């Protein structure tokens, strides 16, 4: 029934779309959904590259059968064991009992732990080659992109890279799979948000993986989420290259929490200063309203960050604390930083915020604290802080 989507003469897309789930990993909003991508490489032998979330097994199998008919699958290559891709392993094995599961030693530990599967395993290591007939699959270990077992598979004859989560993005595929057949605009911000949320802690391993892949000639990147990158493959690699090195463009995120608007007034004053200083890209986020994944995504995008919080029960406002923890976890590098806070009797917020920036060795421009309502002196200090920030950003 399904029209098989061809990536090349012998490689097919058999992934599925998720538009129901509101939160990926039960925490990250999915305004445009997400796709779980899987691919079939057909030759004398047939290899399935990764599976999909188990909820979609039924349609997944129908797509596989629309390509293969009654032919069996010989190999199931597991590039990544996170359940959004490994979820259908057990059911694939039930349907195709002779399938050999291809993975590395770490993959197999996890397959045993998740599914109790210990037989029909075909172990590969870095540089291993699996012949399917005319086509051979080469394997590249890319540990911690973003789990220990993650690897990539390269179909040499067609120059297709099956990259796992790397180069992936949120956003379901709305009728088209390959980038040159669709408008890709919405996917770029969703690629950065995906990276910032899920991969962002692992900049060093990602950079290592990119170095390892450099010698490969690539015609298309087939990730496990989002479009197949053909005409945008260089842009995709360049995006990852920059993200993995925490490279940012000139701009500032002002992220603040505020119960009654006092801290918010300070945020606006700082932002006025930044714009007055000649920086056009300034984004204010109320952390209680905008999900942290969107804020983090912009923190990965822009070189400047300003954080503000009221003092709340002798501590930070919890939503600001949560954002700070996420920033720390990702060890974001090379940011120009400032902070501000509001209190009524004894300010604690700045004492909690500033050490995070110090530990990350950021360039700290300054801080402003106000008691009770924002008054002219501190209003002017906030504007000056923004102006100083802008000076550094423009350099
Ligand atoms: C539940 C609660 C707890 C607070 N705890 C403290 C505190 O421990 N120390 C302090 O100086 N101010 C405390 N405050 C006062 C706020 O920090 C102060 O009103 C601040 O201006 C609020 O900023 P906002 O208008 O941006 O929410 C608390 C306020 C509330 C509502
Ligand atoms: Fe993953
Ligand atoms: Fe994934």
Short mmCIF file of C-alpha atoms and ligand atoms in Angstrom, two decimals:
data_model
loop_
_atom_site.label_atom_id
_atom_site.label_comp_id
_atom_site.label_asym_id
_atom_site.label_seq_id
_atom_site.Cartn_x
_atom_site.Cartn_y
_atom_site.Cartn_z
CA UNK A 1 0.00 0.00 0.00
CA UNK A 2 2.70 2.49 0.94
CA UNK A 3 4.73 4.10 -1.82
CA UNK A 4 8.29 3.28 -0.81
CA UNK A 5 10.41 6.47 -0.51
CA UNK A 6 13.67 5.94 -2.34
CA UNK A 7 16.83 7.60 -1.09
CA UNK A 8 18.90 5.81 -3.76
CA UNK A 9 18.13 2.90 -6.10
CA UNK A 10 18.66 0.44 -3.26
CA UNK A 11 18.02 2.45 -0.08
CA UNK A 12 14.52 3.20 1.20
CA UNK A 13 13.07 5.34 3.94
CA UNK A 14 10.71 3.40 6.22
CA UNK A 15 10.40 5.80 9.17
CA UNK A 16 7.26 7.06 10.90
CA UNK A 17 5.88 10.35 12.22
CA UNK A 18 4.91 11.24 15.76
CA UNK A 19 2.37 14.06 16.08
CA UNK A 20 0.51 12.92 19.21
CA UNK A 21 3.11 13.06 21.90
CA UNK A 22 3.28 16.52 23.47
CA UNK A 23 6.63 15.97 25.19
CA UNK A 24 9.66 14.13 23.76
CA UNK A 25 11.39 12.08 26.46
CA UNK A 26 8.38 13.20 28.51
CA UNK A 27 9.94 16.63 28.91
CA UNK A 28 10.66 18.45 25.63
CA UNK A 29 7.73 20.12 23.82
CA UNK A 30 7.05 18.97 20.26
CA UNK A 31 5.23 21.83 18.51
CA UNK A 32 5.84 20.26 15.09
CA UNK A 33 6.04 16.62 16.19
CA UNK A 34 9.05 14.44 15.48
CA UNK A 35 9.92 11.63 13.08
CA UNK A 36 11.54 8.34 13.96
CA UNK A 37 13.58 7.47 10.89
CA UNK A 38 14.56 4.01 9.76
CA UNK A 39 16.05 2.86 6.47
CA UNK A 40 16.25 -0.32 4.43
CA UNK A 41 19.35 -1.14 2.41
CA UNK A 42 18.39 -3.76 -0.15
CA UNK A 43 20.96 -5.88 -1.94
CA UNK A 44 21.64 -9.64 -2.08
CA UNK A 45 21.22 -9.26 1.65
CA UNK A 46 18.84 -6.82 3.29
CA UNK A 47 19.79 -4.55 6.18
CA UNK A 48 17.38 -2.49 8.29
CA UNK A 49 19.06 0.51 9.85
CA UNK A 50 17.57 1.24 13.30
CA UNK A 51 13.91 0.77 14.24
CA UNK A 52 11.23 3.16 15.54
CA UNK A 53 9.32 3.87 18.74
CA UNK A 54 7.39 0.70 19.54
CA UNK A 55 4.04 2.58 19.47
CA UNK A 56 4.45 2.86 15.70
CA UNK A 57 5.50 -0.73 15.01
CA UNK A 58 2.38 -1.56 13.04
CA UNK A 59 2.80 1.15 10.41
CA UNK A 60 6.59 0.62 10.45
CA UNK A 61 6.16 -3.04 9.52
CA UNK A 62 3.70 -2.16 6.76
CA UNK A 63 6.26 0.24 5.29
CA UNK A 64 8.98 -2.41 5.49
CA UNK A 65 6.72 -4.94 3.77
CA UNK A 66 5.83 -2.45 1.05
CA UNK A 67 9.52 -2.52 0.08
CA UNK A 68 10.41 -6.14 0.81
CA UNK A 69 7.20 -8.06 0.26
CA UNK A 70 7.93 -11.47 1.74
CA UNK A 71 11.73 -11.14 1.64
CA UNK A 72 13.29 -11.45 5.06
CA UNK A 73 15.56 -8.92 6.75
CA UNK A 74 19.07 -10.35 7.14
CA UNK A 75 20.64 -7.68 9.32
CA UNK A 76 19.28 -5.15 11.78
CA UNK A 77 21.90 -2.46 12.35
CA UNK A 78 21.51 -0.70 15.69
CA UNK A 79 23.32 2.63 15.63
CA UNK A 80 21.74 3.76 18.89
CA UNK A 81 19.92 2.04 21.74
CA UNK A 82 17.71 4.88 22.99
CA UNK A 83 14.15 3.49 22.95
CA UNK A 84 12.87 5.95 20.33
CA UNK A 85 14.98 3.89 17.89
CA UNK A 86 15.54 0.55 19.57
CA UNK A 87 11.93 0.18 20.76
CA UNK A 88 10.87 -2.19 17.99
CA UNK A 89 13.84 -4.59 18.19
CA UNK A 90 11.92 -7.32 19.98
CA UNK A 91 9.01 -7.19 17.53
CA UNK A 92 11.33 -7.13 14.49
CA UNK A 93 13.04 -10.21 15.87
CA UNK A 94 9.70 -11.94 16.35
CA UNK A 95 8.70 -11.15 12.78
CA UNK A 96 12.14 -12.00 11.32
CA UNK A 97 13.53 -14.70 13.66
CA UNK A 98 16.76 -15.23 11.71
CA UNK A 99 17.77 -11.56 11.65
CA UNK A 100 21.32 -10.86 12.82
CA UNK A 101 21.55 -7.80 15.04
CA UNK A 102 24.58 -5.68 14.14
CA UNK A 103 26.10 -3.54 16.89
CA UNK A 104 29.17 -3.08 19.08
CA UNK A 105 29.99 -4.61 22.45
CA UNK A 106 28.26 -1.77 24.32
CA UNK A 107 25.15 -2.11 22.13
CA UNK A 108 24.91 -5.78 23.04
CA UNK A 109 25.14 -5.12 26.79
CA UNK A 110 22.16 -2.79 26.39
CA UNK A 111 20.21 -5.18 24.14
CA UNK A 112 20.60 -7.84 26.80
CA UNK A 113 19.56 -5.40 29.52
CA UNK A 114 16.54 -3.99 27.70
CA UNK A 115 15.29 -7.04 25.79
CA UNK A 116 17.12 -10.09 27.18
CA UNK A 117 18.39 -10.80 23.64
CA UNK A 118 21.74 -12.62 23.54
CA UNK A 119 21.64 -14.61 20.30
CA UNK A 120 22.10 -13.81 16.59
CA UNK A 121 24.40 -10.90 17.36
CA UNK A 122 26.94 -9.69 14.80
CA UNK A 123 29.57 -7.58 16.55
CA UNK A 124 31.35 -4.77 14.73
CA UNK A 125 34.05 -2.35 15.80
CA UNK A 126 35.53 0.81 14.34
CA UNK A 127 36.16 0.40 10.60
CA UNK A 128 34.42 -2.99 10.31
CA UNK A 129 32.78 -3.76 6.98
CA UNK A 130 29.67 -5.83 6.33
CA UNK A 131 29.09 -6.95 2.76
CA UNK A 132 25.50 -7.06 1.54
CA UNK A 133 26.35 -7.88 -2.11
CA UNK A 134 27.17 -4.88 -4.29
CA UNK A 135 26.92 -2.65 -1.25
CA UNK A 136 29.07 -2.75 1.83
CA UNK A 137 28.29 -1.10 5.14
CA UNK A 138 31.15 0.46 7.08
CA UNK A 139 30.87 1.19 10.78
CA UNK A 140 32.24 4.16 12.68
CA UNK A 141 32.18 4.22 16.45
CA UNK A 142 31.04 7.64 17.68
CA UNK A 143 30.76 7.14 21.43
CA UNK A 144 28.80 9.71 23.47
CA UNK A 145 26.96 11.17 20.49
CA UNK A 146 25.00 10.99 22.74
CA UNK A 147 25.17 7.54 24.41
CA UNK A 148 28.21 5.29 24.91
CA UNK A 149 27.19 2.77 22.23
CA UNK A 150 26.35 5.28 19.48
CA UNK A 151 27.88 4.49 16.11
CA UNK A 152 27.30 5.48 12.50
CA UNK A 153 26.90 3.33 9.41
CA UNK A 154 28.17 4.33 5.98
CA UNK A 155 26.90 2.76 2.76
CA UNK A 156 30.01 3.23 0.70
CA UNK A 157 28.72 2.61 -2.84
CA UNK A 158 25.98 5.23 -2.51
CA UNK A 159 27.93 7.47 -0.09
CA UNK A 160 25.06 7.50 2.38
CA UNK A 161 25.75 8.17 6.05
CA UNK A 162 23.30 6.75 8.59
CA UNK A 163 24.19 9.04 11.45
CA UNK A 164 21.84 8.10 14.29
CA UNK A 165 20.66 11.12 16.29
CA UNK A 166 23.51 13.29 14.99
CA UNK A 167 22.27 15.89 12.47
CA UNK A 168 18.71 15.11 13.55
CA UNK A 169 16.00 17.56 14.49
CA UNK A 170 12.52 17.77 15.90
CA UNK A 171 9.69 18.22 13.42
CA UNK A 172 7.64 15.48 11.78
CA UNK A 173 8.00 14.97 8.02
CA UNK A 174 4.96 16.50 6.36
CA UNK A 175 4.69 14.53 3.14
CA UNK A 176 8.32 14.65 2.01
CA UNK A 177 11.47 13.05 3.34
CA UNK A 178 14.39 14.39 1.31
CA UNK A 179 15.35 18.02 1.89
CA UNK A 180 15.32 19.00 -1.79
CA UNK A 181 11.63 18.12 -2.02
CA UNK A 182 10.38 20.16 0.95
CA UNK A 183 10.62 23.57 2.62
CA UNK A 184 13.18 22.94 5.35
CA UNK A 185 12.80 26.30 7.11
CA UNK A 186 11.15 25.06 10.30
CA UNK A 187 13.73 22.35 10.87
CA UNK A 188 16.81 24.50 11.49
CA UNK A 189 15.67 26.02 14.76
CA UNK A 190 14.38 22.59 15.74
CA UNK A 191 17.81 21.11 14.98
CA UNK A 192 19.45 23.57 17.34
CA UNK A 193 16.81 22.95 20.04
CA UNK A 194 17.28 19.19 19.65
CA UNK A 195 21.05 19.61 19.92
CA UNK A 196 20.84 21.99 22.89
CA UNK A 197 18.43 19.72 24.74
CA UNK A 198 19.81 16.27 24.01
CA UNK A 199 23.33 16.34 22.57
CA UNK A 200 24.62 19.67 23.94
CA UNK A 201 26.53 18.22 26.90
CA UNK A 202 28.72 16.23 24.52
CA UNK A 203 30.41 18.91 22.42
CA UNK A 204 33.83 17.25 22.62
CA UNK A 205 32.69 13.77 21.48
CA UNK A 206 30.58 15.37 18.73
CA UNK A 207 33.59 17.29 17.49
CA UNK A 208 35.67 14.08 17.57
CA UNK A 209 32.99 12.29 15.56
CA UNK A 210 32.96 15.09 12.97
CA UNK A 211 36.74 14.82 12.62
CA UNK A 212 36.44 11.07 12.12
CA UNK A 213 33.80 11.53 9.41
CA UNK A 214 35.78 14.20 7.54
CA UNK A 215 37.46 11.83 5.05
CA UNK A 216 34.10 10.37 3.98
CA UNK A 217 32.51 11.52 0.78
CA UNK A 218 28.87 12.07 1.67
CA UNK A 219 25.98 12.23 -0.80
CA UNK A 220 23.27 12.26 1.85
CA UNK A 221 22.97 12.20 5.63
CA UNK A 222 20.23 9.91 6.90
CA UNK A 223 19.65 10.79 10.53
CA UNK A 224 17.13 9.17 12.87
CA UNK A 225 15.03 12.37 13.17
CA UNK A 226 13.95 14.89 10.55
CA UNK A 227 14.66 15.21 6.82
CA UNK A 228 17.30 13.35 4.84
CA UNK A 229 19.95 15.97 4.17
CA UNK A 230 21.10 16.04 0.56
CA UNK A 231 21.28 19.59 -0.76
CA UNK A 232 21.78 20.87 2.80
CA UNK A 233 24.37 18.34 3.87
CA UNK A 234 27.19 20.91 4.14
CA UNK A 235 24.97 23.32 6.07
CA UNK A 236 24.02 20.48 8.41
CA UNK A 237 27.63 19.53 9.08
CA UNK A 238 28.59 23.18 9.50
CA UNK A 239 25.73 23.68 11.98
CA UNK A 240 26.95 20.73 14.04
CA UNK A 241 30.54 21.87 13.82
CA UNK A 242 29.62 25.26 15.28
CA UNK A 243 27.29 23.85 17.93
CA UNK A 244 29.87 21.31 19.10
CA UNK A 245 32.33 24.15 19.71
CA UNK A 246 29.73 26.38 21.36
CA UNK A 247 30.25 28.93 18.58
CA UNK A 248 27.67 31.70 18.77
CA UNK A 249 26.59 34.76 16.86
CA UNK A 250 26.36 38.30 18.20
CA UNK A 251 23.20 38.54 20.27
CA UNK A 252 21.94 38.28 23.83
CA UNK A 253 19.44 36.12 25.69
CA UNK A 254 17.95 37.79 28.75
CA UNK A 255 16.31 35.04 30.80
CA UNK A 256 14.59 35.99 34.02
CA UNK A 257 12.04 34.83 36.52
CA UNK A 258 9.65 37.23 38.19
CA UNK A 259 6.67 36.77 40.49
CA UNK A 260 5.43 40.35 40.68
CA UNK A 261 7.25 42.12 37.86
CA UNK A 262 10.13 43.80 39.73
CA UNK A 263 12.82 41.57 38.26
CA UNK A 264 11.07 41.80 34.92
CA UNK A 265 11.45 45.61 34.97
CA UNK A 266 15.18 45.12 35.44
CA UNK A 267 15.26 42.67 32.51
CA UNK A 268 13.65 45.26 30.27
CA UNK A 269 16.10 47.95 31.37
CA UNK A 270 19.09 45.70 30.65
CA UNK A 271 17.63 44.83 27.24
CA UNK A 272 17.15 48.57 26.45
CA UNK A 273 20.82 49.10 27.22
CA UNK A 274 21.92 46.24 24.98
CA UNK A 275 19.90 47.54 22.05
CA UNK A 276 21.03 51.12 22.71
CA UNK A 277 24.57 49.73 22.57
CA UNK A 278 23.97 48.57 19.00
CA UNK A 279 23.14 44.87 19.36
CA UNK A 280 19.96 44.05 17.46
CA UNK A 281 19.46 40.41 18.39
CA UNK A 282 18.12 40.51 21.93
CA UNK A 283 15.60 37.96 23.19
CA UNK A 284 13.85 38.19 26.55
CA UNK A 285 12.46 35.03 28.11
CA UNK A 286 10.31 34.69 31.18
CA UNK A 287 11.53 31.31 32.44
CA UNK A 288 8.18 30.55 34.05
CA UNK A 289 6.47 30.80 30.69
CA UNK A 290 8.82 29.54 27.99
CA UNK A 291 10.01 25.97 28.12
CA UNK A 292 13.72 25.78 28.93
CA UNK A 293 14.49 23.93 25.69
CA UNK A 294 13.68 27.05 23.64
CA UNK A 295 15.75 29.24 25.96
CA UNK A 296 18.70 26.84 25.87
CA UNK A 297 18.47 26.72 22.10
CA UNK A 298 18.95 30.50 21.97
CA UNK A 299 21.71 30.31 24.59
CA UNK A 300 23.51 28.02 22.14
CA UNK A 301 22.79 30.53 19.38
CA UNK A 302 23.91 33.81 20.99
CA UNK A 303 27.19 34.89 22.56
CA UNK A 304 25.61 36.90 25.39
CA UNK A 305 23.54 35.72 28.34
CA UNK A 306 21.93 37.72 31.12
CA UNK A 307 20.10 35.96 33.93
CA UNK A 308 17.83 37.54 36.49
CA UNK A 309 15.99 36.20 39.51
CA UNK A 310 14.18 37.45 42.55
CA UNK A 311 15.36 36.06 45.85
CA UNK A 312 12.81 33.50 46.88
CA UNK A 313 12.90 31.82 50.29
CA UNK A 314 16.53 32.74 50.66
CA UNK A 315 17.33 31.16 47.32
CA UNK A 316 16.66 31.46 43.59
CA UNK A 317 13.25 31.31 42.01
CA UNK A 318 12.99 27.54 41.25
CA UNK A 319 12.46 28.02 37.51
CA UNK A 320 15.67 30.08 37.26
CA UNK A 321 17.50 27.46 39.32
CA UNK A 322 16.30 24.78 36.90
CA UNK A 323 17.59 26.71 33.89
CA UNK A 324 20.94 27.30 35.57
CA UNK A 325 21.30 23.59 36.28
CA UNK A 326 20.66 22.81 32.61
CA UNK A 327 23.30 25.34 31.56
CA UNK A 328 25.82 23.85 34.03
CA UNK A 329 25.11 20.31 32.87
CA UNK A 330 25.90 21.32 29.30
CA UNK A 331 29.07 23.20 30.31
CA UNK A 332 28.33 25.89 27.74
CA UNK A 333 31.53 27.72 26.87
CA UNK A 334 32.64 31.25 25.98
CA UNK A 335 29.68 33.36 26.92
CA UNK A 336 29.59 37.02 27.89
CA UNK A 337 27.53 37.19 31.03
CA UNK A 338 25.64 39.56 33.33
CA UNK A 339 23.06 39.12 36.07
CA UNK A 340 20.49 41.00 38.05
CA UNK A 341 18.11 40.34 40.89
CA UNK A 342 15.42 41.78 43.07
CA UNK A 343 14.76 41.17 46.76
CA UNK A 344 12.99 42.75 49.70
CA UNK A 345 15.14 42.14 52.77
CA UNK A 346 18.31 40.13 51.92
CA UNK A 347 19.41 39.35 48.37
CA UNK A 348 20.65 35.84 47.70
CA UNK A 349 19.88 35.36 43.97
CA UNK A 350 23.14 36.85 42.66
CA UNK A 351 25.17 34.76 45.09
CA UNK A 352 23.62 31.69 43.47
CA UNK A 353 23.76 32.84 39.86
CA UNK A 354 27.25 34.31 39.58
CA UNK A 355 29.26 31.26 40.74
CA UNK A 356 27.77 29.26 37.86
CA UNK A 357 29.18 31.78 35.39
CA UNK A 358 32.51 31.84 37.24
CA UNK A 359 32.80 28.04 37.14
CA UNK A 360 32.12 28.07 33.41
CA UNK A 361 34.86 30.71 33.06
CA UNK A 362 32.56 33.12 31.31
CA UNK A 363 33.39 36.76 30.77
CA UNK A 364 31.33 38.44 33.52
CA UNK A 365 30.31 42.01 32.75
CA UNK A 366 28.59 42.79 36.04
CA UNK A 367 25.50 42.49 38.22
CA UNK A 368 22.76 44.74 39.54
CA UNK A 369 20.65 44.13 42.64
CA UNK A 370 17.63 46.18 43.75
CA UNK A 371 15.58 46.09 46.94
CA UNK A 372 11.80 46.42 46.59
CA UNK A 373 10.62 48.48 43.61
CA UNK A 374 12.99 49.44 40.80
CA UNK A 375 14.16 53.04 41.39
CA UNK A 376 16.00 55.46 39.06
CA UNK A 377 19.53 54.68 40.27
CA UNK A 378 19.28 50.93 39.71
CA UNK A 379 17.25 51.43 36.55
CA UNK A 380 20.20 53.40 35.18
CA UNK A 381 22.62 50.72 36.42
CA UNK A 382 20.64 48.10 34.48
CA UNK A 383 20.77 50.20 31.31
CA UNK A 384 24.54 50.70 31.80
CA UNK A 385 24.98 46.96 32.31
CA UNK A 386 23.25 46.39 28.97
CA UNK A 387 25.45 49.02 27.28
CA UNK A 388 28.62 47.37 28.65
CA UNK A 389 27.35 44.00 27.53
CA UNK A 390 26.75 45.35 24.01
CA UNK A 391 30.30 46.71 23.83
CA UNK A 392 31.72 43.25 24.53
CA UNK A 393 29.28 41.49 22.21
CA UNK A 394 30.24 43.72 19.29
CA UNK A 395 33.97 43.03 19.72
C1 LIG B 1 7.26 33.44 48.57
C2 LIG B 1 8.25 34.57 48.62
C3 LIG B 1 9.49 34.38 49.21
C4 LIG B 1 10.41 35.40 49.27
N1 LIG B 1 11.62 35.21 49.87
C5 LIG B 1 12.50 36.25 50.00
C6 LIG B 1 13.76 36.10 50.65
O1 LIG B 1 14.09 35.03 51.15
N2 LIG B 1 14.58 37.17 50.74
C7 LIG B 1 14.26 38.40 50.22
O2 LIG B 1 15.03 39.35 50.33
N3 LIG B 1 13.09 38.56 49.55
C8 LIG B 1 12.20 37.52 49.45
N4 LIG B 1 11.03 37.70 48.82
C9 LIG B 1 10.72 39.02 48.24
C10 LIG B 1 11.05 39.11 46.77
O3 LIG B 1 12.38 38.73 46.51
C11 LIG B 1 10.83 40.51 46.28
O4 LIG B 1 9.48 40.84 46.48
C12 LIG B 1 11.19 40.71 44.82
O5 LIG B 1 11.11 42.08 44.51
C13 LIG B 1 10.25 39.93 43.91
O6 LIG B 1 10.63 40.12 42.59
P1 LIG B 1 9.54 39.94 41.43
O7 LIG B 1 8.58 41.07 41.50
O8 LIG B 1 10.37 39.97 40.18
O9 LIG B 1 8.87 38.63 41.66
C14 LIG B 1 10.11 36.66 48.72
C15 LIG B 1 8.87 36.82 48.08
C16 LIG B 1 7.95 35.80 48.04
C17 LIG B 1 6.64 36.02 47.34
FE1 LIG B 2 19.11 9.45 21.31
FE1 LIG B 3 16.60 9.81 18.90
#
